[in-house]
GROMACS .gro file of N, CA and C in nm:
model
  552
    1UNK      N    1   0.083  -0.119   0.000
    1UNK     CA    2   0.000   0.000   0.000
    1UNK      C    3   0.087   0.124   0.000
    2UNK      N    4   0.055   0.218  -0.085
    2UNK     CA    5   0.130   0.342  -0.094
    2UNK      C    6   0.081   0.438   0.013
    3UNK      N    7   0.168   0.529   0.053
    3UNK     CA    8   0.140   0.618   0.167
    3UNK      C    9   0.155   0.764   0.130
    4UNK      N   10   0.093   0.842   0.215
    4UNK     CA   11   0.109   0.987   0.212
    4UNK      C   12   0.201   1.023   0.328
    5UNK      N   13   0.314   1.085   0.297
    5UNK     CA   14   0.408   1.131   0.399
    5UNK      C   15   0.400   1.282   0.404
    6UNK      N   16   0.365   1.335   0.520
    6UNK     CA   17   0.350   1.479   0.537
    6UNK      C   18   0.470   1.531   0.613
    7UNK      N   19   0.543   1.622   0.550
    7UNK     CA   20   0.666   1.675   0.610
    7UNK      C   21   0.646   1.824   0.636
    8UNK      N   22   0.673   1.863   0.760
    8UNK     CA   23   0.660   2.002   0.800
    8UNK      C   24   0.786   2.047   0.871
    9UNK      N   25   0.797   2.175   0.886
    9UNK     CA   26   0.907   2.234   0.960
    9UNK      C   27   0.898   2.383   0.945
   10UNK      N   28   0.955   2.453   1.036
   10UNK     CA   29   0.949   2.598   1.034
   10UNK      C   30   1.021   2.654   0.912
   11UNK      N   31   0.978   2.769   0.869
   11UNK     CA   32   1.043   2.839   0.759
   11UNK      C   33   1.190   2.858   0.793
   12UNK      N   34   1.278   2.819   0.700
   12UNK     CA   35   1.421   2.835   0.722
   12UNK      C   36   1.490   2.714   0.780
   13UNK      N   37   1.414   2.610   0.813
   13UNK     CA   38   1.473   2.492   0.877
   13UNK      C   39   1.547   2.403   0.775
   14UNK      N   40   1.519   2.423   0.647
   14UNK     CA   41   1.584   2.343   0.544
   14UNK      C   42   1.505   2.223   0.498
   15UNK      N   43   1.374   2.222   0.526
   15UNK     CA   44   1.294   2.105   0.487
   15UNK      C   45   1.291   2.087   0.336
   16UNK      N   46   1.286   2.197   0.262
   16UNK     CA   47   1.287   2.187   0.116
   16UNK      C   48   1.415   2.124   0.064
   17UNK      N   49   1.528   2.161   0.123
   17UNK     CA   50   1.657   2.105   0.085
   17UNK      C   51   1.663   1.956   0.117
   18UNK      N   52   1.616   1.919   0.235
   18UNK     CA   53   1.615   1.778   0.276
   18UNK      C   54   1.526   1.697   0.182
   19UNK      N   55   1.408   1.748   0.152
   19UNK     CA   56   1.315   1.677   0.063
   19UNK      C   57   1.374   1.664  -0.077
   20UNK      N   58   1.433   1.772  -0.128
   20UNK     CA   59   1.492   1.771  -0.262
   20UNK      C   60   1.601   1.664  -0.272
   21UNK      N   61   1.686   1.655  -0.171
   21UNK     CA   62   1.793   1.556  -0.171
   21UNK      C   63   1.735   1.415  -0.158
   22UNK      N   64   1.633   1.398  -0.073
   22UNK     CA   65   1.567   1.269  -0.059
   22UNK      C   66   1.510   1.223  -0.194
   23UNK      N   67   1.443   1.314  -0.264
   23UNK     CA   68   1.382   1.279  -0.393
   23UNK      C   69   1.487   1.244  -0.498
   24UNK      N   70   1.601   1.310  -0.495
   24UNK     CA   71   1.711   1.276  -0.587
   24UNK      C   72   1.756   1.132  -0.566
   25UNK      N   73   1.763   1.093  -0.439
   25UNK     CA   74   1.811   0.959  -0.405
   25UNK      C   75   1.701   0.853  -0.411
   26UNK      N   76   1.576   0.895  -0.414
   26UNK     CA   77   1.461   0.803  -0.412
   26UNK      C   78   1.361   0.845  -0.518
   27UNK      N   79   1.390   0.818  -0.645
   27UNK     CA   80   1.304   0.866  -0.754
   27UNK      C   81   1.165   0.804  -0.760
   28UNK      N   82   1.138   0.703  -0.679
   28UNK     CA   83   1.006   0.641  -0.677
   28UNK      C   84   0.903   0.720  -0.598
   29UNK      N   85   0.943   0.834  -0.545
   29UNK     CA   86   0.853   0.917  -0.467
   29UNK      C   87   0.814   1.042  -0.545
   30UNK      N   88   0.695   1.090  -0.518
   30UNK     CA   89   0.646   1.210  -0.584
   30UNK      C   90   0.620   1.317  -0.479
   31UNK      N   91   0.656   1.441  -0.512
   31UNK     CA   92   0.629   1.555  -0.425
   31UNK      C   93   0.503   1.625  -0.473
   32UNK      N   94   0.407   1.640  -0.384
   32UNK     CA   95   0.284   1.711  -0.417
   32UNK      C   96   0.314   1.860  -0.428
   33UNK      N   97   0.246   1.927  -0.518
   33UNK     CA   98   0.262   2.071  -0.535
   33UNK      C   99   0.138   2.139  -0.477
   34UNK      N  100   0.162   2.229  -0.382
   34UNK     CA  101   0.054   2.301  -0.316
   34UNK      C  102   0.022   2.431  -0.390
   35UNK      N  103  -0.086   2.493  -0.351
   35UNK     CA  104  -0.126   2.622  -0.406
   35UNK      C  105  -0.092   2.733  -0.306
   36UNK      N  106  -0.065   2.851  -0.356
   36UNK     CA  107  -0.044   2.966  -0.269
   36UNK      C  108  -0.087   3.094  -0.339
   37UNK      N  109  -0.116   3.194  -0.257
   37UNK     CA  110  -0.149   3.327  -0.309
   37UNK      C  111  -0.030   3.422  -0.296
   38UNK      N  112   0.081   3.375  -0.238
   38UNK     CA  113   0.196   3.464  -0.223
   38UNK      C  114   0.265   3.484  -0.356
   39UNK      N  115   0.340   3.593  -0.369
   39UNK     CA  116   0.411   3.616  -0.495
   39UNK      C  117   0.521   3.512  -0.518
   40UNK      N  118   0.548   3.487  -0.644
   40UNK     CA  119   0.653   3.393  -0.681
   40UNK      C  120   0.789   3.454  -0.645
   41UNK      N  121   0.877   3.371  -0.586
   41UNK     CA  122   1.013   3.415  -0.554
   41UNK      C  123   1.106   3.383  -0.670
   42UNK      N  124   1.220   3.448  -0.672
   42UNK     CA  125   1.321   3.427  -0.774
   42UNK      C  126   1.357   3.278  -0.780
   43UNK      N  127   1.354   3.222  -0.898
   43UNK     CA  128   1.390   3.081  -0.917
   43UNK      C  129   1.274   2.985  -0.907
   44UNK      N  130   1.159   3.030  -0.861
   44UNK     CA  131   1.042   2.942  -0.850
   44UNK      C  132   0.970   2.936  -0.984
   45UNK      N  133   0.898   2.823  -1.005
   45UNK     CA  134   0.822   2.803  -1.127
   45UNK      C  135   0.680   2.762  -1.091
   46UNK      N  136   0.584   2.821  -1.160
   46UNK     CA  137   0.444   2.785  -1.139
   46UNK      C  138   0.423   2.640  -1.180
   47UNK      N  139   0.358   2.564  -1.092
   47UNK     CA  140   0.331   2.424  -1.120
   47UNK      C  141   0.441   2.332  -1.071
   48UNK      N  142   0.556   2.387  -1.032
   48UNK     CA  143   0.665   2.308  -0.976
   48UNK      C  144   0.688   2.345  -0.830
   49UNK      N  145   0.711   2.473  -0.805
   49UNK     CA  146   0.732   2.518  -0.667
   49UNK      C  147   0.597   2.522  -0.594
   50UNK      N  148   0.503   2.586  -0.655
   50UNK     CA  149   0.364   2.599  -0.611
   50UNK      C  150   0.280   2.622  -0.734
   51UNK      N  151   0.149   2.611  -0.717
   51UNK     CA  152   0.056   2.667  -0.813
   51UNK      C  153   0.024   2.805  -0.758
   52UNK      N  154   0.067   2.908  -0.826
   52UNK     CA  155   0.045   3.046  -0.780
   52UNK      C  156  -0.090   3.091  -0.833
   53UNK      N  157  -0.184   3.113  -0.741
   53UNK     CA  158  -0.320   3.150  -0.779
   53UNK      C  159  -0.362   3.276  -0.705
   54UNK      N  160  -0.468   3.338  -0.751
   54UNK     CA  161  -0.517   3.462  -0.689
   54UNK      C  162  -0.591   3.431  -0.559
   55UNK      N  163  -0.604   3.531  -0.475
   55UNK     CA  164  -0.680   3.517  -0.350
   55UNK      C  165  -0.825   3.477  -0.381
   56UNK      N  166  -0.879   3.535  -0.486
   56UNK     CA  167  -1.018   3.507  -0.522
   56UNK      C  168  -1.035   3.360  -0.562
   57UNK      N  169  -0.941   3.309  -0.643
   57UNK     CA  170  -0.947   3.169  -0.684
   57UNK      C  171  -0.931   3.077  -0.564
   58UNK      N  172  -0.841   3.114  -0.472
   58UNK     CA  173  -0.819   3.032  -0.353
   58UNK      C  174  -0.945   3.030  -0.266
   59UNK      N  175  -1.004   3.147  -0.244
   59UNK     CA  176  -1.126   3.154  -0.162
   59UNK      C  177  -1.239   3.073  -0.224
   60UNK      N  178  -1.248   3.075  -0.356
   60UNK     CA  179  -1.351   2.995  -0.425
   60UNK      C  180  -1.325   2.846  -0.401
   61UNK      N  181  -1.198   2.806  -0.404
   61UNK     CA  182  -1.161   2.667  -0.376
   61UNK      C  183  -1.198   2.625  -0.235
   62UNK      N  184  -1.180   2.715  -0.138
   62UNK     CA  185  -1.220   2.687   0.000
   62UNK      C  186  -1.371   2.665   0.006
   63UNK      N  187  -1.444   2.756  -0.054
   63UNK     CA  188  -1.591   2.745  -0.054
   63UNK      C  189  -1.639   2.616  -0.120
   64UNK      N  190  -1.568   2.572  -0.224
   64UNK     CA  191  -1.607   2.451  -0.297
   64UNK      C  192  -1.558   2.323  -0.230
   65UNK      N  193  -1.478   2.336  -0.123
   65UNK     CA  194  -1.424   2.218  -0.056
   65UNK      C  195  -1.316   2.148  -0.136
   66UNK      N  196  -1.243   2.224  -0.220
   66UNK     CA  197  -1.141   2.167  -0.306
   66UNK      C  198  -1.012   2.131  -0.234
   67UNK      N  199  -0.990   2.186  -0.115
   67UNK     CA  200  -0.863   2.167  -0.046
   67UNK      C  201  -0.873   2.063   0.065
   68UNK      N  202  -0.774   1.972   0.070
   68UNK     CA  203  -0.768   1.876   0.180
   68UNK      C  204  -0.718   1.947   0.305
   69UNK      N  205  -0.641   2.053   0.283
   69UNK     CA  206  -0.591   2.136   0.392
   69UNK      C  207  -0.562   2.274   0.336
   70UNK      N  208  -0.573   2.372   0.424
   70UNK     CA  209  -0.535   2.507   0.386
   70UNK      C  210  -0.514   2.590   0.512
   71UNK      N  211  -0.438   2.696   0.496
   71UNK     CA  212  -0.411   2.787   0.608
   71UNK      C  213  -0.375   2.923   0.551
   72UNK      N  214  -0.385   3.022   0.637
   72UNK     CA  215  -0.340   3.156   0.602
   72UNK      C  216  -0.220   3.188   0.689
   73UNK      N  217  -0.112   3.231   0.625
   73UNK     CA  218   0.011   3.265   0.696
   73UNK      C  219   0.075   3.386   0.629
   74UNK      N  220   0.116   3.482   0.709
   74UNK     CA  221   0.179   3.604   0.658
   74UNK      C  222   0.094   3.668   0.549
   75UNK      N  223  -0.036   3.670   0.571
   75UNK     CA  224  -0.132   3.735   0.482
   75UNK      C  225  -0.143   3.667   0.345
   76UNK      N  226  -0.103   3.541   0.337
   76UNK     CA  227  -0.117   3.463   0.214
   76UNK      C  228  -0.181   3.329   0.246
   77UNK      N  229  -0.254   3.276   0.149
   77UNK     CA  230  -0.313   3.143   0.164
   77UNK      C  231  -0.219   3.037   0.107
   78UNK      N  232  -0.221   2.920   0.171
   78UNK     CA  233  -0.148   2.802   0.125
   78UNK      C  234  -0.243   2.684   0.139
   79UNK      N  235  -0.240   2.591   0.044
   79UNK     CA  236  -0.327   2.475   0.057
   79UNK      C  237  -0.299   2.370  -0.048
   80UNK      N  238  -0.353   2.252  -0.024
   80UNK     CA  239  -0.334   2.138  -0.114
   80UNK      C  240  -0.470   2.091  -0.166
   81UNK      N  241  -0.479   2.084  -0.297
   81UNK     CA  242  -0.604   2.036  -0.357
   81UNK      C  243  -0.621   1.886  -0.331
   82UNK      N  244  -0.743   1.849  -0.292
   82UNK     CA  245  -0.776   1.708  -0.267
   82UNK      C  246  -0.749   1.622  -0.389
   83UNK      N  247  -0.781   1.676  -0.505
   83UNK     CA  248  -0.769   1.598  -0.629
   83UNK      C  249  -0.625   1.551  -0.653
   84UNK      N  250  -0.526   1.631  -0.616
   84UNK     CA  251  -0.385   1.593  -0.635
   84UNK      C  252  -0.352   1.471  -0.550
   85UNK      N  253  -0.395   1.473  -0.424
   85UNK     CA  254  -0.368   1.362  -0.333
   85UNK      C  255  -0.441   1.236  -0.381
   86UNK      N  256  -0.568   1.251  -0.413
   86UNK     CA  257  -0.649   1.136  -0.454
   86UNK      C  258  -0.593   1.069  -0.580
   87UNK      N  259  -0.553   1.150  -0.678
   87UNK     CA  260  -0.500   1.093  -0.803
   87UNK      C  261  -0.370   1.018  -0.779
   88UNK      N  262  -0.279   1.076  -0.700
   88UNK     CA  263  -0.149   1.012  -0.675
   88UNK      C  264  -0.167   0.879  -0.601
   89UNK      N  265  -0.248   0.878  -0.498
   89UNK     CA  266  -0.268   0.756  -0.421
   89UNK      C  267  -0.343   0.650  -0.504
   90UNK      N  268  -0.436   0.695  -0.588
   90UNK     CA  269  -0.507   0.600  -0.675
   90UNK      C  270  -0.413   0.536  -0.776
   91UNK      N  271  -0.309   0.611  -0.817
   91UNK     CA  272  -0.210   0.557  -0.911
   91UNK      C  273  -0.105   0.473  -0.840
   92UNK      N  274  -0.116   0.462  -0.708
   92UNK     CA  275  -0.021   0.380  -0.632
   92UNK      C  276   0.112   0.447  -0.607
   93UNK      N  277   0.113   0.579  -0.600
   93UNK     CA  278   0.238   0.652  -0.576
   93UNK      C  279   0.258   0.679  -0.427
   94UNK      N  280   0.383   0.672  -0.383
   94UNK     CA  281   0.418   0.720  -0.250
   94UNK      C  282   0.434   0.871  -0.265
   95UNK      N  283   0.356   0.944  -0.191
   95UNK     CA  284   0.348   1.089  -0.209
   95UNK      C  285   0.400   1.162  -0.087
   96UNK      N  286   0.481   1.266  -0.110
   96UNK     CA  287   0.529   1.352  -0.004
   96UNK      C  288   0.458   1.486  -0.017
   97UNK      N  289   0.406   1.532   0.094
   97UNK     CA  290   0.338   1.660   0.101
   97UNK      C  291   0.415   1.749   0.196
   98UNK      N  292   0.467   1.859   0.147
   98UNK     CA  293   0.544   1.954   0.229
   98UNK      C  294   0.453   2.071   0.265
   99UNK      N  295   0.406   2.071   0.391
   99UNK     CA  296   0.313   2.175   0.434
   99UNK      C  297   0.342   2.213   0.580
  100UNK      N  298   0.276   2.320   0.624
  100UNK     CA  299   0.297   2.365   0.762
  100UNK      C  300   0.211   2.281   0.857
  101UNK      N  301   0.235   2.298   0.986
  101UNK     CA  302   0.177   2.209   1.086
  101UNK      C  303   0.025   2.215   1.093
  102UNK      N  304  -0.032   2.332   1.079
  102UNK     CA  305  -0.178   2.344   1.085
  102UNK      C  306  -0.243   2.257   0.977
  103UNK      N  307  -0.188   2.265   0.856
  103UNK     CA  308  -0.240   2.184   0.745
  103UNK      C  309  -0.214   2.036   0.765
  104UNK      N  310  -0.096   2.003   0.819
  104UNK     CA  311  -0.062   1.863   0.843
  104UNK      C  312  -0.162   1.797   0.937
  105UNK      N  313  -0.200   1.868   1.040
  105UNK     CA  314  -0.296   1.812   1.136
  105UNK      C  315  -0.434   1.797   1.073
  106UNK      N  316  -0.469   1.887   0.980
  106UNK     CA  317  -0.594   1.873   0.905
  106UNK      C  318  -0.590   1.746   0.820
  107UNK      N  319  -0.476   1.722   0.754
  107UNK     CA  320  -0.461   1.602   0.671
  107UNK      C  321  -0.474   1.476   0.756
  108UNK      N  322  -0.408   1.475   0.870
  108UNK     CA  323  -0.410   1.356   0.958
  108UNK      C  324  -0.553   1.325   1.002
  109UNK      N  325  -0.633   1.428   1.022
  109UNK     CA  326  -0.774   1.405   1.059
  109UNK      C  327  -0.854   1.343   0.946
  110UNK      N  328  -0.811   1.366   0.822
  110UNK     CA  329  -0.884   1.315   0.706
  110UNK      C  330  -0.825   1.185   0.650
  111UNK      N  331  -0.693   1.168   0.665
  111UNK     CA  332  -0.625   1.048   0.616
  111UNK      C  333  -0.545   0.994   0.735
  112UNK      N  334  -0.607   0.906   0.811
  112UNK     CA  335  -0.549   0.863   0.939
  112UNK      C  336  -0.416   0.789   0.925
  113UNK      N  337  -0.391   0.723   0.810
  113UNK     CA  338  -0.264   0.651   0.797
  113UNK      C  339  -0.153   0.736   0.735
  114UNK      N  340  -0.178   0.866   0.717
  114UNK     CA  341  -0.071   0.957   0.673
  114UNK      C  342   0.037   0.960   0.782
  115UNK      N  343   0.163   0.964   0.739
  115UNK     CA  344   0.275   0.965   0.833
  115UNK      C  345   0.326   1.109   0.842
  116UNK      N  346   0.323   1.165   0.964
  116UNK     CA  347   0.366   1.303   0.986
  116UNK      C  348   0.509   1.308   1.037
  117UNK      N  349   0.593   1.385   0.965
  117UNK     CA  350   0.735   1.398   0.999
  117UNK      C  351   0.767   1.546   1.011
  118UNK      N  352   0.823   1.584   1.125
  118UNK     CA  353   0.857   1.725   1.150
  118UNK      C  354   1.008   1.743   1.141
  119UNK      N  355   1.052   1.839   1.060
  119UNK     CA  356   1.194   1.873   1.050
  119UNK      C  357   1.219   1.992   1.142
  120UNK      N  358   1.307   1.973   1.240
  120UNK     CA  359   1.334   2.077   1.342
  120UNK      C  360   1.475   2.134   1.323
  121UNK      N  361   1.494   2.259   1.362
  121UNK     CA  362   1.629   2.316   1.357
  121UNK      C  363   1.711   2.265   1.476
  122UNK      N  364   1.844   2.272   1.466
  122UNK     CA  365   1.927   2.232   1.580
  122UNK      C  366   1.902   2.320   1.702
  123UNK      N  367   1.868   2.448   1.676
  123UNK     CA  368   1.837   2.541   1.784
  123UNK      C  369   1.758   2.658   1.727
  124UNK      N  370   1.694   2.733   1.814
  124UNK     CA  371   1.619   2.851   1.773
  124UNK      C  372   1.715   2.956   1.717
  125UNK      N  373   1.834   2.967   1.776
  125UNK     CA  374   1.934   3.063   1.730
  125UNK      C  375   1.979   3.031   1.587
  126UNK      N  376   1.999   2.903   1.560
  126UNK     CA  377   2.039   2.862   1.425
  126UNK      C  378   1.929   2.892   1.325
  127UNK      N  379   1.803   2.872   1.363
  127UNK     CA  380   1.691   2.903   1.275
  127UNK      C  381   1.690   3.052   1.241
  128UNK      N  382   1.709   3.136   1.340
  128UNK     CA  383   1.712   3.281   1.318
  128UNK      C  384   1.826   3.317   1.222
  129UNK      N  385   1.941   3.257   1.240
  129UNK     CA  386   2.056   3.282   1.154
  129UNK      C  387   2.025   3.242   1.008
  130UNK      N  388   1.960   3.127   0.991
  130UNK     CA  389   1.925   3.081   0.856
  130UNK      C  390   1.826   3.175   0.789
  131UNK      N  391   1.725   3.218   0.863
  131UNK     CA  392   1.625   3.309   0.806
  131UNK      C  393   1.688   3.442   0.765
  132UNK      N  394   1.772   3.495   0.850
  132UNK     CA  395   1.837   3.622   0.819
  132UNK      C  396   1.934   3.606   0.702
  133UNK      N  397   1.999   3.490   0.694
  133UNK     CA  398   2.096   3.463   0.588
  133UNK      C  399   2.034   3.454   0.449
  134UNK      N  400   1.905   3.420   0.441
  134UNK     CA  401   1.839   3.412   0.310
  134UNK      C  402   1.827   3.549   0.245
  135UNK      N  403   1.816   3.653   0.327
  135UNK     CA  404   1.802   3.791   0.281
  135UNK      C  405   1.687   3.808   0.181
  136UNK      N  406   1.575   3.739   0.209
  136UNK     CA  407   1.460   3.750   0.120
  136UNK      C  408   1.343   3.822   0.186
  137UNK      N  409   1.354   3.849   0.318
  137UNK     CA  410   1.241   3.907   0.389
  137UNK      C  411   1.284   4.018   0.484
  138UNK      N  412   1.192   4.109   0.509
  138UNK     CA  413   1.216   4.219   0.601
  138UNK      C  414   1.224   4.167   0.745
  139UNK      N  415   1.291   4.241   0.835
  139UNK     CA  416   1.305   4.197   0.974
  139UNK      C  417   1.173   4.165   1.043
  140UNK      N  418   1.067   4.240   1.014
  140UNK     CA  419   0.938   4.211   1.078
  140UNK      C  420   0.878   4.080   1.029
  141UNK      N  421   0.903   4.045   0.903
  141UNK     CA  422   0.857   3.917   0.849
  141UNK      C  423   0.936   3.802   0.913
  142UNK      N  424   1.065   3.822   0.930
  142UNK     CA  425   1.148   3.721   0.996
  142UNK      C  426   1.099   3.699   1.138
  143UNK      N  427   1.065   3.807   1.209
  143UNK     CA  428   1.015   3.792   1.345
  143UNK      C  429   0.882   3.717   1.347
  144UNK      N  430   0.797   3.743   1.250
  144UNK     CA  431   0.670   3.669   1.239
  144UNK      C  432   0.697   3.521   1.218
  145UNK      N  433   0.795   3.489   1.134
  145UNK     CA  434   0.830   3.350   1.108
  145UNK      C  435   0.889   3.283   1.233
  146UNK      N  436   0.967   3.357   1.310
  146UNK     CA  437   1.022   3.302   1.435
  146UNK      C  438   0.912   3.278   1.538
  147UNK      N  439   0.816   3.369   1.546
  147UNK     CA  440   0.701   3.348   1.636
  147UNK      C  441   0.622   3.225   1.594
  148UNK      N  442   0.605   3.209   1.461
  148UNK     CA  443   0.534   3.093   1.408
  148UNK      C  444   0.612   2.965   1.440
  149UNK      N  445   0.745   2.973   1.433
  149UNK     CA  446   0.829   2.855   1.462
  149UNK      C  447   0.806   2.806   1.605
  150UNK      N  448   0.788   2.898   1.698
  150UNK     CA  449   0.762   2.858   1.837
  150UNK      C  450   0.629   2.782   1.846
  151UNK      N  451   0.527   2.828   1.773
  151UNK     CA  452   0.397   2.759   1.772
  151UNK      C  453   0.409   2.621   1.706
  152UNK      N  454   0.486   2.617   1.597
  152UNK     CA  455   0.503   2.491   1.525
  152UNK      C  456   0.578   2.388   1.609
  153UNK      N  457   0.674   2.433   1.687
  153UNK     CA  458   0.745   2.341   1.776
  153UNK      C  459   0.646   2.274   1.870
  154UNK      N  460   0.550   2.350   1.921
  154UNK     CA  461   0.447   2.295   2.007
  154UNK      C  462   0.359   2.195   1.931
  155UNK      N  463   0.323   2.228   1.806
  155UNK     CA  464   0.241   2.138   1.724
  155UNK      C  465   0.314   2.008   1.693
  156UNK      N  466   0.447   2.012   1.689
  156UNK     CA  467   0.524   1.893   1.650
  156UNK      C  468   0.505   1.776   1.744
  157UNK      N  469   0.453   1.800   1.863
  157UNK     CA  470   0.428   1.689   1.957
  157UNK      C  471   0.319   1.596   1.904
  158UNK      N  472   0.241   1.642   1.806
  158UNK     CA  473   0.136   1.560   1.744
  158UNK      C  474   0.186   1.482   1.623
  159UNK      N  475   0.314   1.491   1.593
  159UNK     CA  476   0.373   1.424   1.477
  159UNK      C  477   0.420   1.284   1.515
  160UNK      N  478   0.434   1.201   1.412
  160UNK     CA  479   0.483   1.065   1.434
  160UNK      C  480   0.634   1.063   1.457
  161UNK      N  481   0.705   1.154   1.390
  161UNK     CA  482   0.851   1.159   1.399
  161UNK      C  483   0.901   1.303   1.396
  162UNK      N  484   1.017   1.324   1.459
  162UNK     CA  485   1.086   1.454   1.454
  162UNK      C  486   1.230   1.427   1.412
  163UNK      N  487   1.274   1.499   1.310
  163UNK     CA  488   1.412   1.489   1.261
  163UNK      C  489   1.478   1.626   1.283
  164UNK      N  490   1.594   1.628   1.348
  164UNK     CA  491   1.669   1.753   1.364
  164UNK      C  492   1.760   1.769   1.243
  165UNK      N  493   1.745   1.881   1.173
  165UNK     CA  494   1.827   1.908   1.055
  165UNK      C  495   1.954   1.984   1.097
  166UNK      N  496   2.047   1.909   1.155
  166UNK     CA  497   2.176   1.967   1.192
  166UNK      C  498   2.269   1.966   1.071
  167UNK      N  499   2.253   1.864   0.988
  167UNK     CA  500   2.331   1.849   0.865
  167UNK      C  501   2.240   1.778   0.765
  168UNK      N  502   2.233   1.830   0.645
  168UNK     CA  503   2.138   1.779   0.546
  168UNK      C  504   2.154   1.629   0.524
  169UNK      N  505   2.277   1.581   0.509
  169UNK     CA  506   2.296   1.438   0.481
  169UNK      C  507   2.243   1.350   0.595
  170UNK      N  508   2.259   1.395   0.719
  170UNK     CA  509   2.205   1.320   0.834
  170UNK      C  510   2.052   1.323   0.832
  171UNK      N  511   1.996   1.438   0.803
  171UNK     CA  512   1.850   1.450   0.801
  171UNK      C  513   1.790   1.362   0.691
  172UNK      N  514   1.855   1.360   0.575
  172UNK     CA  515   1.806   1.276   0.465
  172UNK      C  516   1.813   1.129   0.504
  173UNK      N  517   1.923   1.089   0.566
  173UNK     CA  518   1.938   0.949   0.611
  173UNK      C  519   1.827   0.914   0.710
  174UNK      N  520   1.800   1.001   0.805
  174UNK     CA  521   1.693   0.977   0.902
  174UNK      C  522   1.557   0.968   0.833
  175UNK      N  523   1.534   1.055   0.736
  175UNK     CA  524   1.408   1.052   0.662
  175UNK      C  525   1.394   0.920   0.586
  176UNK      N  526   1.501   0.875   0.522
  176UNK     CA  527   1.496   0.747   0.450
  176UNK      C  528   1.465   0.631   0.545
  177UNK      N  529   1.526   0.633   0.663
  177UNK     CA  530   1.501   0.526   0.760
  177UNK      C  531   1.355   0.523   0.804
  178UNK      N  532   1.298   0.639   0.827
  178UNK     CA  533   1.158   0.647   0.868
  178UNK      C  534   1.067   0.598   0.756
  179UNK      N  535   1.084   0.654   0.637
  179UNK     CA  536   0.997   0.622   0.526
  179UNK      C  537   1.009   0.475   0.485
  180UNK      N  538   1.128   0.417   0.498
  180UNK     CA  539   1.146   0.277   0.458
  180UNK      C  540   1.062   0.181   0.542
  181UNK      N  541   1.020   0.225   0.660
  181UNK     CA  542   0.934   0.142   0.744
  181UNK      C  543   0.794   0.126   0.686
  182UNK      N  544   0.754   0.221   0.599
  182UNK     CA  545   0.617   0.224   0.548
  182UNK      C  546   0.608   0.200   0.399
  183UNK      N  547   0.700   0.256   0.324
  183UNK     CA  548   0.690   0.254   0.178
  183UNK      C  549   0.730   0.119   0.123
  184UNK      N  550   0.663   0.081   0.019
  184UNK     CA  551   0.693  -0.046  -0.048
  184UNK      C  552   0.752  -0.016  -0.184
   0.00000   0.00000   0.00000
């Protein structure tokens, strides 16, 4: 049986890097693409990084029940269309969903055998350093993300596993060990 693996972690923790490296080494897995209303960042591609949609389109999707999970963060909507999850699992794919904790808990309520994995920073100080080092956001946005990280750390107690991303190669190895228990 194929599984849905939900991976979360605070902004700046390196979850995207860990997932990207995992997928390189494990081509039998598919990464789900979520929707967002935030602007596209340099290097991102519509349909690969996210589906970039308008607030109006997102709100219509909420009203229609199109999303398996959704949340509003930093004045932008993020969510995953149910149809993407249903199609992948129906095709027998092991699917990875990279979303924040609020959405992950929504998914777990709807798909009880989904495996929740939280990627944590080695320390709060290291997380702050990583966020500031990206130089993509204003100081007030970074502070909002750090406040959110504290809430997400609390939410992580509801996850099946926690991986500390002290070094990408170690985090990927830990992720492979966890997923190998479930994936066929």
